[in-house]
Each structure stands twice: as structure tokens, then as C-alpha cells.
Tab-separated table of C-alpha atoms in Angstrom:
chain	number	residue	atom	x	y	z
A	1386	MET	CA	0.128	-0.113	0.074
A	1387	ILE	CA	1.236	3.788	-0.811
A	1388	PRO	CA	0.869	5.452	1.840
A	1389	ARG	CA	-1.591	8.938	0.958
A	1390	HIS	CA	1.145	11.259	1.960
A	1391	ALA	CA	3.246	9.841	-0.696
A	1392	ALA	CA	0.687	9.760	-3.580
A	1393	SER	CA	-0.184	13.608	-2.456
A	1394	ASP	CA	4.291	14.334	-2.961
A	1395	LEU	CA	4.050	12.842	-5.889
A	1396	ALA	CA	0.440	14.298	-7.680
A	1397	HIS	CA	2.335	17.572	-6.099
A	1398	ARG	CA	5.424	16.869	-8.057
A	1399	LEU	CA	4.191	15.812	-11.488
A	1400	ALA	CA	1.968	18.707	-11.079
A	1401	GLU	CA	5.440	21.171	-11.600
A	1402	HIS	CA	6.025	19.807	-15.005
A	1403	ALA	CA	2.194	19.406	-16.148
A	1404	GLU	CA	3.038	20.580	-19.402
A	1405	ALA	CA	5.505	17.825	-19.690
A	1406	VAL	CA	3.444	15.493	-18.359
A	1407	CYS	CA	0.853	15.859	-20.855
A	1408	ARG	CA	3.169	15.767	-23.782
A	1409	HIS	CA	4.373	12.584	-22.777
A	1410	TYR	CA	0.826	10.678	-21.819
A	1411	LEU	CA	-1.781	12.632	-23.811
A	1412	SER	CA	-0.054	12.987	-27.061
A	1413	ASN	CA	-3.144	13.490	-29.333
A	1414	GLY	CA	-3.637	16.626	-27.340
A	1415	ARG	CA	-2.455	20.082	-27.685
A	1416	ARG	CA	-2.238	23.465	-25.379
A	1417	GLN	CA	-4.318	25.839	-26.002
A	1418	GLY	CA	-3.465	28.628	-23.404
A	1419	ASN	CA	-3.189	27.981	-20.044
A	1420	TYR	CA	-5.246	24.273	-20.832
A	1421	TRP	CA	-3.982	20.887	-22.285
A	1422	SER	CA	-7.037	19.738	-24.041
A	1423	VAL	CA	-7.713	16.174	-25.394
A	1424	GLY	CA	-10.754	14.103	-25.935
A	1425	ASP	CA	-10.266	12.316	-22.419
A	1426	VAL	CA	-7.487	10.622	-20.072
A	1427	ARG	CA	-7.041	7.729	-21.922
A	1428	ASN	CA	-5.643	9.709	-24.600
A	1429	ALA	CA	-8.326	9.590	-27.731
A	1430	PRO	CA	-8.258	12.429	-29.745
A	1431	GLY	CA	-10.910	15.327	-28.783
A	1432	ARG	CA	-10.855	18.278	-27.176
A	1433	SER	CA	-13.245	18.079	-24.042
A	1434	THR	CA	-11.138	17.081	-21.662
A	1435	PHE	CA	-8.677	19.435	-20.173
A	1436	VAL	CA	-5.735	19.557	-18.093
A	1437	ARG	CA	-5.166	22.636	-16.320
A	1438	LEU	CA	-1.339	23.589	-17.125
A	1439	GLN	CA	-0.747	26.589	-14.502
A	1440	PRO	CA	-1.665	27.500	-11.218
A	1441	SER	CA	-4.586	30.290	-11.474
A	1442	PRO	CA	-7.272	31.696	-9.267
A	1443	LYS	CA	-9.454	27.872	-10.106
A	1444	GLY	CA	-6.921	25.337	-9.040
A	1445	PRO	CA	-3.458	24.202	-9.080
A	1446	PRO	CA	-2.286	23.181	-12.437
A	1447	GLY	CA	-2.561	19.475	-12.973
A	1448	LYS	CA	-5.980	19.046	-12.410
A	1449	TRP	CA	-8.388	17.769	-15.116
A	1450	THR	CA	-12.479	17.771	-15.699
A	1451	ASP	CA	-14.031	15.732	-19.080
A	1452	ALA	CA	-16.630	17.719	-19.449
A	1453	ALA	CA	-18.591	15.280	-21.729
A	1454	THR	CA	-18.472	12.651	-18.506
A	1455	GLY	CA	-18.667	15.560	-15.749
A	1456	GLU	CA	-15.238	12.898	-14.321
A	1457	HIS	CA	-12.101	14.795	-12.822
A	1458	GLY	CA	-8.730	14.379	-11.411
A	1459	ASP	CA	-5.389	14.576	-10.896
A	1460	LEU	CA	-1.725	13.864	-13.236
A	1461	LEU	CA	-2.389	10.111	-11.648
A	1462	ASP	CA	-5.087	9.219	-12.671
A	1463	VAL	CA	-3.922	10.472	-15.847
A	1464	ILE	CA	-0.427	8.029	-16.149
A	1465	ARG	CA	-3.011	5.008	-15.159
A	1466	GLU	CA	-5.630	5.563	-17.270
A	1467	SER	CA	-3.405	6.423	-20.453
A	1468	LEU	CA	-1.024	2.839	-19.922
A	1469	GLY	CA	-4.726	1.191	-18.650
A	1470	LEU	CA	-2.440	0.193	-15.792
A	1471	VAL	CA	-4.913	-1.092	-12.567
A	1472	ASN	CA	-2.365	-1.596	-9.858
A	1473	PHE	CA	-1.589	1.759	-7.807
A	1474	ARG	CA	1.926	0.680	-7.278
A	1475	ASP	CA	2.421	0.386	-10.480
A	1476	VAL	CA	1.542	3.950	-10.905
A	1477	ALA	CA	2.968	4.997	-8.373
A	1478	ASN	CA	6.698	3.569	-10.204
A	1479	GLU	CA	5.601	4.974	-13.586
A	1480	ALA	CA	5.264	9.176	-12.026
A	1481	ARG	CA	8.778	8.647	-10.530
A	1482	LEU	CA	10.207	6.902	-13.922
A	1483	PHE	CA	8.766	10.041	-15.611
A	1484	LEU	CA	9.753	12.282	-13.555
A	1485	ALA	CA	13.543	11.712	-13.657
A	1486	MET	CA	12.916	12.425	-17.455
A	1487	PRO	CA	14.983	14.686	-18.577
A	1488	ASP	CA	11.550	16.390	-19.834
A	1489	ALA	CA	10.994	17.115	-16.363
A	1490	MET	CA	12.974	19.858	-16.636
A	1491	PRO	CA	12.311	22.988	-13.721
A	1492	PRO	CA	8.383	24.342	-14.098
A	1493	ARG	CA	9.369	27.962	-15.865
A	1494	PRO	CA	7.482	30.846	-14.615
A	1495	ALA	CA	3.773	30.976	-14.636
A	1496	ALA	CA	3.289	32.656	-17.882
A	1497	PRO	CA	0.498	35.323	-17.790
A	1498	ILE	CA	-3.138	34.187	-19.367
A	1499	THR	CA	-3.491	34.549	-22.516
A	1500	GLN	CA	-6.362	35.931	-23.881
A	1501	VAL	CA	-8.721	35.235	-25.719
A	1502	PRO	CA	-11.994	36.938	-27.581
A	1503	ILE	CA	-15.230	37.017	-25.143
A	1504	GLY	CA	-17.237	34.312	-26.236
A	1505	SER	CA	-15.089	32.743	-28.560
A	1506	PRO	CA	-15.451	28.835	-29.173
A	1507	GLU	CA	-12.130	28.742	-27.324
A	1508	ALA	CA	-13.095	31.081	-24.337
A	1509	ALA	CA	-16.173	28.665	-23.570
A	1510	ARG	CA	-14.117	25.499	-23.390
A	1511	ARG	CA	-12.427	27.862	-20.390
A	1512	LEU	CA	-15.277	28.406	-18.935
A	1513	VAL	CA	-16.755	24.360	-18.905
A	1514	ALA	CA	-13.633	23.626	-17.755
A	1515	MET	CA	-13.091	26.027	-14.678
A	1516	SER	CA	-16.855	25.264	-13.226
A	1517	LYS	CA	-17.453	21.362	-11.719
A	1518	PRO	CA	-20.054	18.877	-12.159
A	1519	ILE	CA	-23.998	19.489	-10.905
A	1520	ILE	CA	-24.704	16.415	-8.081
A	1521	GLY	CA	-24.737	18.689	-4.877
A	1522	THR	CA	-24.869	22.533	-6.108
A	1523	LEU	CA	-26.735	25.223	-7.002
A	1524	VAL	CA	-27.617	23.859	-10.363
A	1525	GLU	CA	-29.133	21.005	-8.852
A	1526	THR	CA	-31.050	22.509	-6.856
A	1527	TYR	CA	-32.316	24.545	-9.541
A	1528	LEU	CA	-33.501	21.212	-11.845
A	1529	ARG	CA	-35.206	19.949	-9.188
A	1530	GLY	CA	-37.199	22.998	-8.348
A	1531	ARG	CA	-38.194	22.558	-12.103
A	1532	GLY	CA	-39.460	18.975	-11.515
A	1533	ILE	CA	-36.331	17.563	-12.981
A	1534	ALA	CA	-35.238	14.602	-11.113
A	1535	THR	CA	-33.199	12.586	-13.137
A	1536	LEU	CA	-30.151	13.703	-13.118
A	1537	SER	CA	-28.112	10.731	-14.315
A	1538	GLY	CA	-25.986	11.549	-17.975
A	1539	THR	CA	-25.511	15.451	-17.306
A	1540	GLY	CA	-22.335	15.675	-17.048
A	1541	SER	CA	-22.645	17.835	-19.624
A	1542	LEU	CA	-24.286	20.315	-17.750
A	1543	ARG	CA	-21.618	22.098	-14.935
A	1544	PHE	CA	-21.639	24.714	-11.878
A	1545	HIS	CA	-19.638	27.645	-11.825
A	1546	PRO	CA	-20.714	29.437	-8.253
A	1547	ARG	CA	-19.478	32.693	-10.209
A	1548	CYS	CA	-19.917	33.382	-13.606
A	1549	TYR	CA	-19.274	36.743	-15.260
A	1550	TYR	CA	-22.403	39.021	-16.204
A	1551	ARG	CA	-22.227	41.952	-18.559
A	1552	PRO	CA	-25.627	43.269	-18.671
A	1553	GLY	CA	-26.283	44.688	-22.281
A	1554	ASP	CA	-26.250	48.569	-21.036
A	1555	HIS	CA	-22.862	48.472	-20.692
A	1556	GLY	CA	-23.681	48.771	-16.618
A	1557	PRO	CA	-21.657	47.117	-14.122
A	1558	THR	CA	-20.163	43.136	-14.654
A	1559	GLU	CA	-21.528	41.303	-11.533
A	1560	THR	CA	-20.633	37.270	-10.460
A	1561	LEU	CA	-23.212	35.044	-10.126
A	1562	PRO	CA	-23.483	31.463	-10.129
A	1563	ALA	CA	-24.624	30.082	-13.114
A	1564	MET	CA	-24.977	26.209	-14.321
A	1565	ILE	CA	-23.114	25.798	-17.629
A	1566	ALA	CA	-23.826	23.701	-20.642
A	1567	ALA	CA	-21.552	21.629	-22.949
A	1568	VAL	CA	-21.942	22.116	-26.804
A	1569	THR	CA	-20.312	19.766	-28.493
A	1570	ASP	CA	-20.767	18.394	-32.549
A	1571	LEU	CA	-21.053	15.034	-33.303
A	1572	ASP	CA	-17.699	13.610	-32.244
A	1573	GLY	CA	-17.792	14.961	-28.724
A	1574	HIS	CA	-15.263	17.638	-29.339
A	1575	LEU	CA	-16.255	20.434	-27.223
A	1576	THR	CA	-17.726	23.953	-29.519
A	1577	GLY	CA	-19.515	26.182	-27.146
A	1578	ALA	CA	-21.415	26.604	-23.926
A	1579	HIS	CA	-24.251	27.825	-22.322
A	1580	ARG	CA	-24.786	29.575	-19.606
A	1581	THR	CA	-28.032	29.610	-17.622
A	1582	TRP	CA	-27.569	32.772	-14.373
A	1583	LEU	CA	-29.157	31.461	-11.552
A	1584	ALA	CA	-30.637	33.311	-8.064
A	1585	PRO	CA	-28.091	32.933	-5.258
A	1586	ASP	CA	-30.185	29.976	-3.180
A	1587	GLY	CA	-30.758	27.679	-7.019
A	1588	THR	CA	-34.431	28.508	-6.626
A	1589	GLY	CA	-34.493	30.387	-9.732
A	1590	LYS	CA	-33.128	31.959	-12.574
A	1591	ALA	CA	-30.680	35.253	-11.499
A	1592	LEU	CA	-32.544	38.647	-11.565
A	1593	VAL	CA	-31.134	40.106	-14.534
A	1594	ASP	CA	-32.751	41.052	-17.703
A	1595	THR	CA	-31.197	38.080	-19.990
A	1596	PRO	CA	-30.470	35.437	-17.518
A	1597	ARG	CA	-29.359	33.131	-20.701
A	1598	ARG	CA	-26.917	33.078	-23.172
A	1599	ALA	CA	-24.699	31.191	-25.296
A	1600	MET	CA	-21.001	31.351	-26.891
A	1601	GLY	CA	-19.015	29.758	-29.207
A	1602	ASP	CA	-19.663	27.740	-32.231
A	1603	LEU	CA	-23.824	26.357	-32.389
A	1604	LEU	CA	-24.517	26.233	-35.237
A	1605	GLY	CA	-25.738	21.976	-35.825
A	1606	HIS	CA	-23.750	21.408	-32.276
A	1607	ALA	CA	-26.596	20.816	-29.132
A	1608	VAL	CA	-25.826	19.748	-25.470
A	1609	ARG	CA	-25.985	15.944	-25.593
A	1610	PHE	CA	-27.516	13.897	-22.820
A	1611	GLY	CA	-26.874	10.292	-23.641
A	1612	ALA	CA	-24.600	8.467	-26.247
A	1613	PRO	CA	-26.973	9.156	-29.952
A	1614	GLY	CA	-27.530	5.545	-31.431
A	1615	SER	CA	-30.367	4.641	-34.053
A	1616	VAL	CA	-33.303	6.772	-31.788
A	1617	MET	CA	-32.680	10.050	-30.435
A	1618	ALA	CA	-34.678	12.804	-29.218
A	1619	ALA	CA	-34.432	16.872	-29.994
A	1620	GLY	CA	-35.641	19.905	-28.463
A	1621	GLU	CA	-34.796	23.227	-28.168
A	1622	GLY	CA	-34.048	24.414	-24.515
A	1623	ILE	CA	-32.663	22.119	-21.718
A	1624	GLU	CA	-35.335	22.252	-19.188
A	1625	THR	CA	-37.590	21.013	-21.816
A	1626	THR	CA	-35.495	18.317	-22.977
A	1627	LEU	CA	-34.182	17.197	-19.502
A	1628	SER	CA	-37.816	17.009	-18.667
A	1629	LEU	CA	-38.771	14.560	-21.293
A	1630	ARG	CA	-35.709	12.249	-20.035
A	1631	CYS	CA	-37.012	12.369	-17.116
A	1632	ALA	CA	-40.050	9.986	-19.084
A	1633	LEU	CA	-37.361	8.833	-21.318
A	1634	PRO	CA	-34.056	8.268	-19.376
A	1635	ASP	CA	-32.573	5.548	-21.513
A	1636	MET	CA	-32.992	7.612	-25.270
A	1637	ALA	CA	-30.130	10.089	-26.201
A	1638	MET	CA	-31.158	13.572	-26.293
A	1639	ALA	CA	-30.202	16.619	-27.596
A	1640	ALA	CA	-30.804	20.318	-26.448
A	1641	ALA	CA	-29.912	22.313	-29.661
A	1642	LEU	CA	-30.883	25.819	-27.713
A	1643	SER	CA	-32.707	27.893	-29.816
A	1644	ALA	CA	-35.746	27.082	-32.499
A	1645	ALA	CA	-33.577	28.042	-34.934
A	1646	HIS	CA	-30.562	25.655	-33.684
A	1647	LEU	CA	-32.749	22.777	-33.443
A	1648	ALA	CA	-33.628	23.878	-36.503
A	1649	ALA	CA	-30.187	23.590	-38.545
A	1650	ILE	CA	-29.507	20.200	-35.735
A	1651	LEU	CA	-26.533	17.987	-37.672
A	1652	PHE	CA	-27.536	14.364	-37.653
A	1653	PRO	CA	-25.221	11.494	-35.670
A	1654	PRO	CA	-24.689	9.053	-38.762
A	1655	THR	CA	-26.711	5.762	-36.880
A	1656	LEU	CA	-29.416	8.035	-36.408
A	1657	ARG	CA	-32.567	5.887	-37.448
A	1658	ARG	CA	-35.747	7.850	-36.358
A	1659	LEU	CA	-35.874	11.290	-34.098
A	1660	TYR	CA	-38.331	12.400	-31.837
A	1661	VAL	CA	-39.000	15.927	-32.502
A	1662	ILE	CA	-39.658	17.741	-29.075
A	1663	ARG	CA	-41.692	20.765	-29.718
A	1664	ASP	CA	-42.188	24.314	-27.718
A	1665	ASN	CA	-46.396	25.290	-27.854
A	1666	ASP	CA	-45.388	28.802	-29.807
A	1667	PRO	CA	-45.229	29.611	-33.684
A	1668	ALA	CA	-41.169	29.527	-33.371
A	1669	GLY	CA	-41.533	26.058	-32.170
A	1670	ASP	CA	-43.586	25.087	-35.369
A	1671	GLY	CA	-41.398	26.451	-37.495
A	1672	ALA	CA	-38.547	24.650	-36.341
A	1673	ARG	CA	-40.429	22.190	-36.205
A	1674	ASP	CA	-41.656	21.824	-39.857
A	1675	SER	CA	-37.887	22.262	-41.313
A	1676	LEU	CA	-36.416	19.604	-39.220
A	1677	LEU	CA	-38.918	16.993	-40.343
A	1678	GLU	CA	-38.134	17.865	-43.522
A	1679	ARG	CA	-34.808	18.114	-43.455
A	1680	ALA	CA	-34.611	14.523	-41.234
A	1681	THR	CA	-37.353	12.819	-44.549
A	1682	ASP	CA	-34.973	13.740	-46.831
A	1683	ALA	CA	-31.867	11.794	-45.174
A	1684	GLY	CA	-34.114	9.140	-44.660
A	1685	ILE	CA	-34.857	9.464	-41.217
A	1686	ASP	CA	-38.534	8.891	-39.311
A	1687	ALA	CA	-39.396	11.770	-37.891
A	1688	ILE	CA	-41.743	11.948	-35.182
A	1689	VAL	CA	-43.005	14.864	-33.638
A	1690	LEU	CA	-44.005	15.546	-29.794
A	1691	SER	CA	-46.094	17.918	-28.433
A	1692	PRO	CA	-46.437	19.235	-25.604
A	1693	ALA	CA	-50.285	19.816	-23.861
A	1694	MET	CA	-49.499	23.510	-22.388
A	1695	GLN	CA	-46.494	25.627	-23.052
A	1696	ASP	CA	-43.459	22.956	-23.260
A	1697	PHE	CA	-42.396	19.404	-21.850
A	1698	ASN	CA	-40.963	21.482	-18.037
A	1699	GLU	CA	-44.929	22.360	-17.581
A	1700	ASP	CA	-46.356	19.949	-18.340
A	1701	LEU	CA	-44.046	17.926	-16.446
A	1702	SER	CA	-44.150	20.908	-13.586
A	1703	ARG	CA	-48.456	21.072	-13.923
A	1704	PHE	CA	-49.371	17.189	-14.020
A	1705	GLY	CA	-46.804	15.158	-12.251
A	1706	LEU	CA	-44.467	12.342	-13.889
A	1707	ALA	CA	-46.941	9.831	-13.652
A	1708	ALA	CA	-49.404	11.693	-15.701
A	1709	PHE	CA	-46.997	13.321	-18.122
A	1710	ARG	CA	-45.152	9.380	-18.674
A	1711	ALA	CA	-48.836	8.523	-19.978
A	1712	SER	CA	-49.511	11.961	-21.925
A	1713	ILE	CA	-45.970	10.660	-23.888
A	1714	ALA	CA	-46.534	6.826	-24.353
A	1715	ASP	CA	-48.855	7.952	-26.309
A	1716	GLN	CA	-47.037	9.977	-29.106
A	1717	LEU	CA	-44.094	7.063	-28.937
A	1718	MET	CA	-44.077	4.726	-31.681
A	1719	ARG	CA	-44.479	0.836	-29.842
A	1720	LYS	CA	-41.802	-0.494	-30.259
A	1721	ASP	CA	-40.334	2.540	-28.514
A	1722	ARG	CA	-42.645	2.357	-26.087
A	1723	ILE	CA	-42.332	-0.775	-24.801
A	1724	ARG	CA	-38.279	-0.041	-25.107
A	1725	TYR	CA	-38.019	3.289	-22.940
A	1726	LEU	CA	-40.847	3.358	-21.000
A	1727	THR	CA	-41.333	-0.087	-19.934
A	1728	GLN	CA	-37.576	-0.103	-19.075
A	1729	ALA	CA	-37.726	3.223	-17.035
A	1730	ALA	CA	-40.947	2.668	-14.690
């Protein structure tokens, strides 16, 4: 058994050489500002995992977060996962070997944080990387207050306790708690982020003019819940989509964040049937019609799911889960009713 203090010391020493560790074990990634981005800590290509390379107000170097899954850890975890090691003694031995390599040179002085354009995909990646999983945070309080109790598979949602909010009238910038949603493409690459600023106690949205804002590259992409397969559902808002997921927790879903973006959402290559989550307003009708036409042209069966009230979150909150599930059952194909509703019962 490796003493806990020895493991902590190894992690600290690795963090002093965070970039060298990343270049060695996460060679499929690249440096982006003060972070190393890669697909995951098993060194898959992509950009959904961020490793902090320099000290910052958010924490020490060497800490990583996977925006796609919500996983996080330190550089010992990187060594373990990238090499497929099981025994911690092997991980510790590998870490000691690395620290003896010439590449593990004394760390350079911390460089100033590289500025990136506000609202850019890079700014979105940094925001997601600086946020944390939602369980036990104000985001969980907020969602449960909206009747959304099914939170499994929500690794794309994060919590930031002090997210900057800039009023549209050029007033003073505030810092408010926020739900951060990672926007990804079909390959899981993070392209943008969506912010929902919250009340200090999480009981609703913040009392600001525009409590929801998106940033980065959104067109065609979405906030995703579950791995896409042959069947999925797509809607506009995060809360609306998560409300349906309370009834169908095993169905993959995507929130496009607006009616216009829903109409333009890209289809996974494996998709054979798409359920279009409709909001009960003119914009929702327009998105529905455009998406139905695109899906039909692509050879995908498209079926509209309509709310009784304004949207599915209002249905769930007003009628309760049992009645909501019953209303959904009548709109599903029989095979999907058996596959998704029966399993969820």
C-alpha cells in the first residue's frame, strides 16, 4: 500500500511539470492557452478534456476535467488511464520514472493568462473547464425545483459559482452562480457553452435582463444527454429536453438551445428515428417543420412530440411524472414505448 502522503507528493511533483506530463501521456492533445485539451484521459483524440497547466484562481495545475462525462482528477489518474494500469503501485512507479526523465525540467515561471476573444469557442472551453459537476450544487437545486429529478447522464451540465454577467446596457459586471452547458459536435468536441445564471439560493433564474446566453460555435451542435444511437429526441431548451428525459431516461437527447438551432441540428450517422420535441409557439412550429423536412430528406423517420401546455417542463411541473409519462406514451411508436417507457417504469 502506498501511503497517502506519498501519493499526494507524487501528484504535486507531477503538477510542477504538468505540460511535460501531458505531452508525454496525452500526446493526441494540444496546448490551448493555459490548458491542455484532449479527448479524454485515455489519450483519445478530441477536445472535451482540459488539464490545467498553470496555477489559477480556480485551482492548482495538474487538475483535469472531462466536460463530456463530468469526470475529474489529477495527473496520477492521467498516467493510470492513459497506460491502462490497475495497481496503484505500478502508477506510482511510472510516475517516479517519468520524474527522472530529462523532459521533466524545472517548471518555467507562470506565464500570464492568454486573452481570448469574449464569446469565442476557446472562451467557452475555458469556462467549461473551470466549472464543476452539478451534483450537490445550486444547479441540482434549480433543476429539481423545475421538477427534473433524473440527473444521470448529465455530464454535459456544469456549475460555476461566480460566472461573469455583463449587462447589455454596459453596466457593471457581476459574478453570479450559473449552470454551464457544454455544446458539442457529433464527435464530442466542445464547440461552445450555454450559461443560465441562477438565483443565489438556486430556486430559479437570476433576476437579470438576460439570464440565458450562449457562446462559441452553436450551429448544428447541441447540449447532449446520452450516447446517440438509432433513436434520439431533440428539443430547444435544456429544461424542456431534460423533462422528457425524466420520462425516457434511456433515450439519447439533445438540446439545441433555440428554435433556429433546433432546425439546423446535425444528425448522427446512426440515427434512424428522431423525436422532435415541440414547444407550443410559432417559433417551435417553424423549427418542427424545418427539422421534419430535413430528417425526411435524410431518410430518417421523424415524429413530433407535443406538450399539453407551453412546453414539456410545464407539463411535468403541473401534472407530475406519472401523468406526463402517460401523455408521452400515446405519442411514441409502439416499439419505442416498449423499449423506453417499460424499462423506465
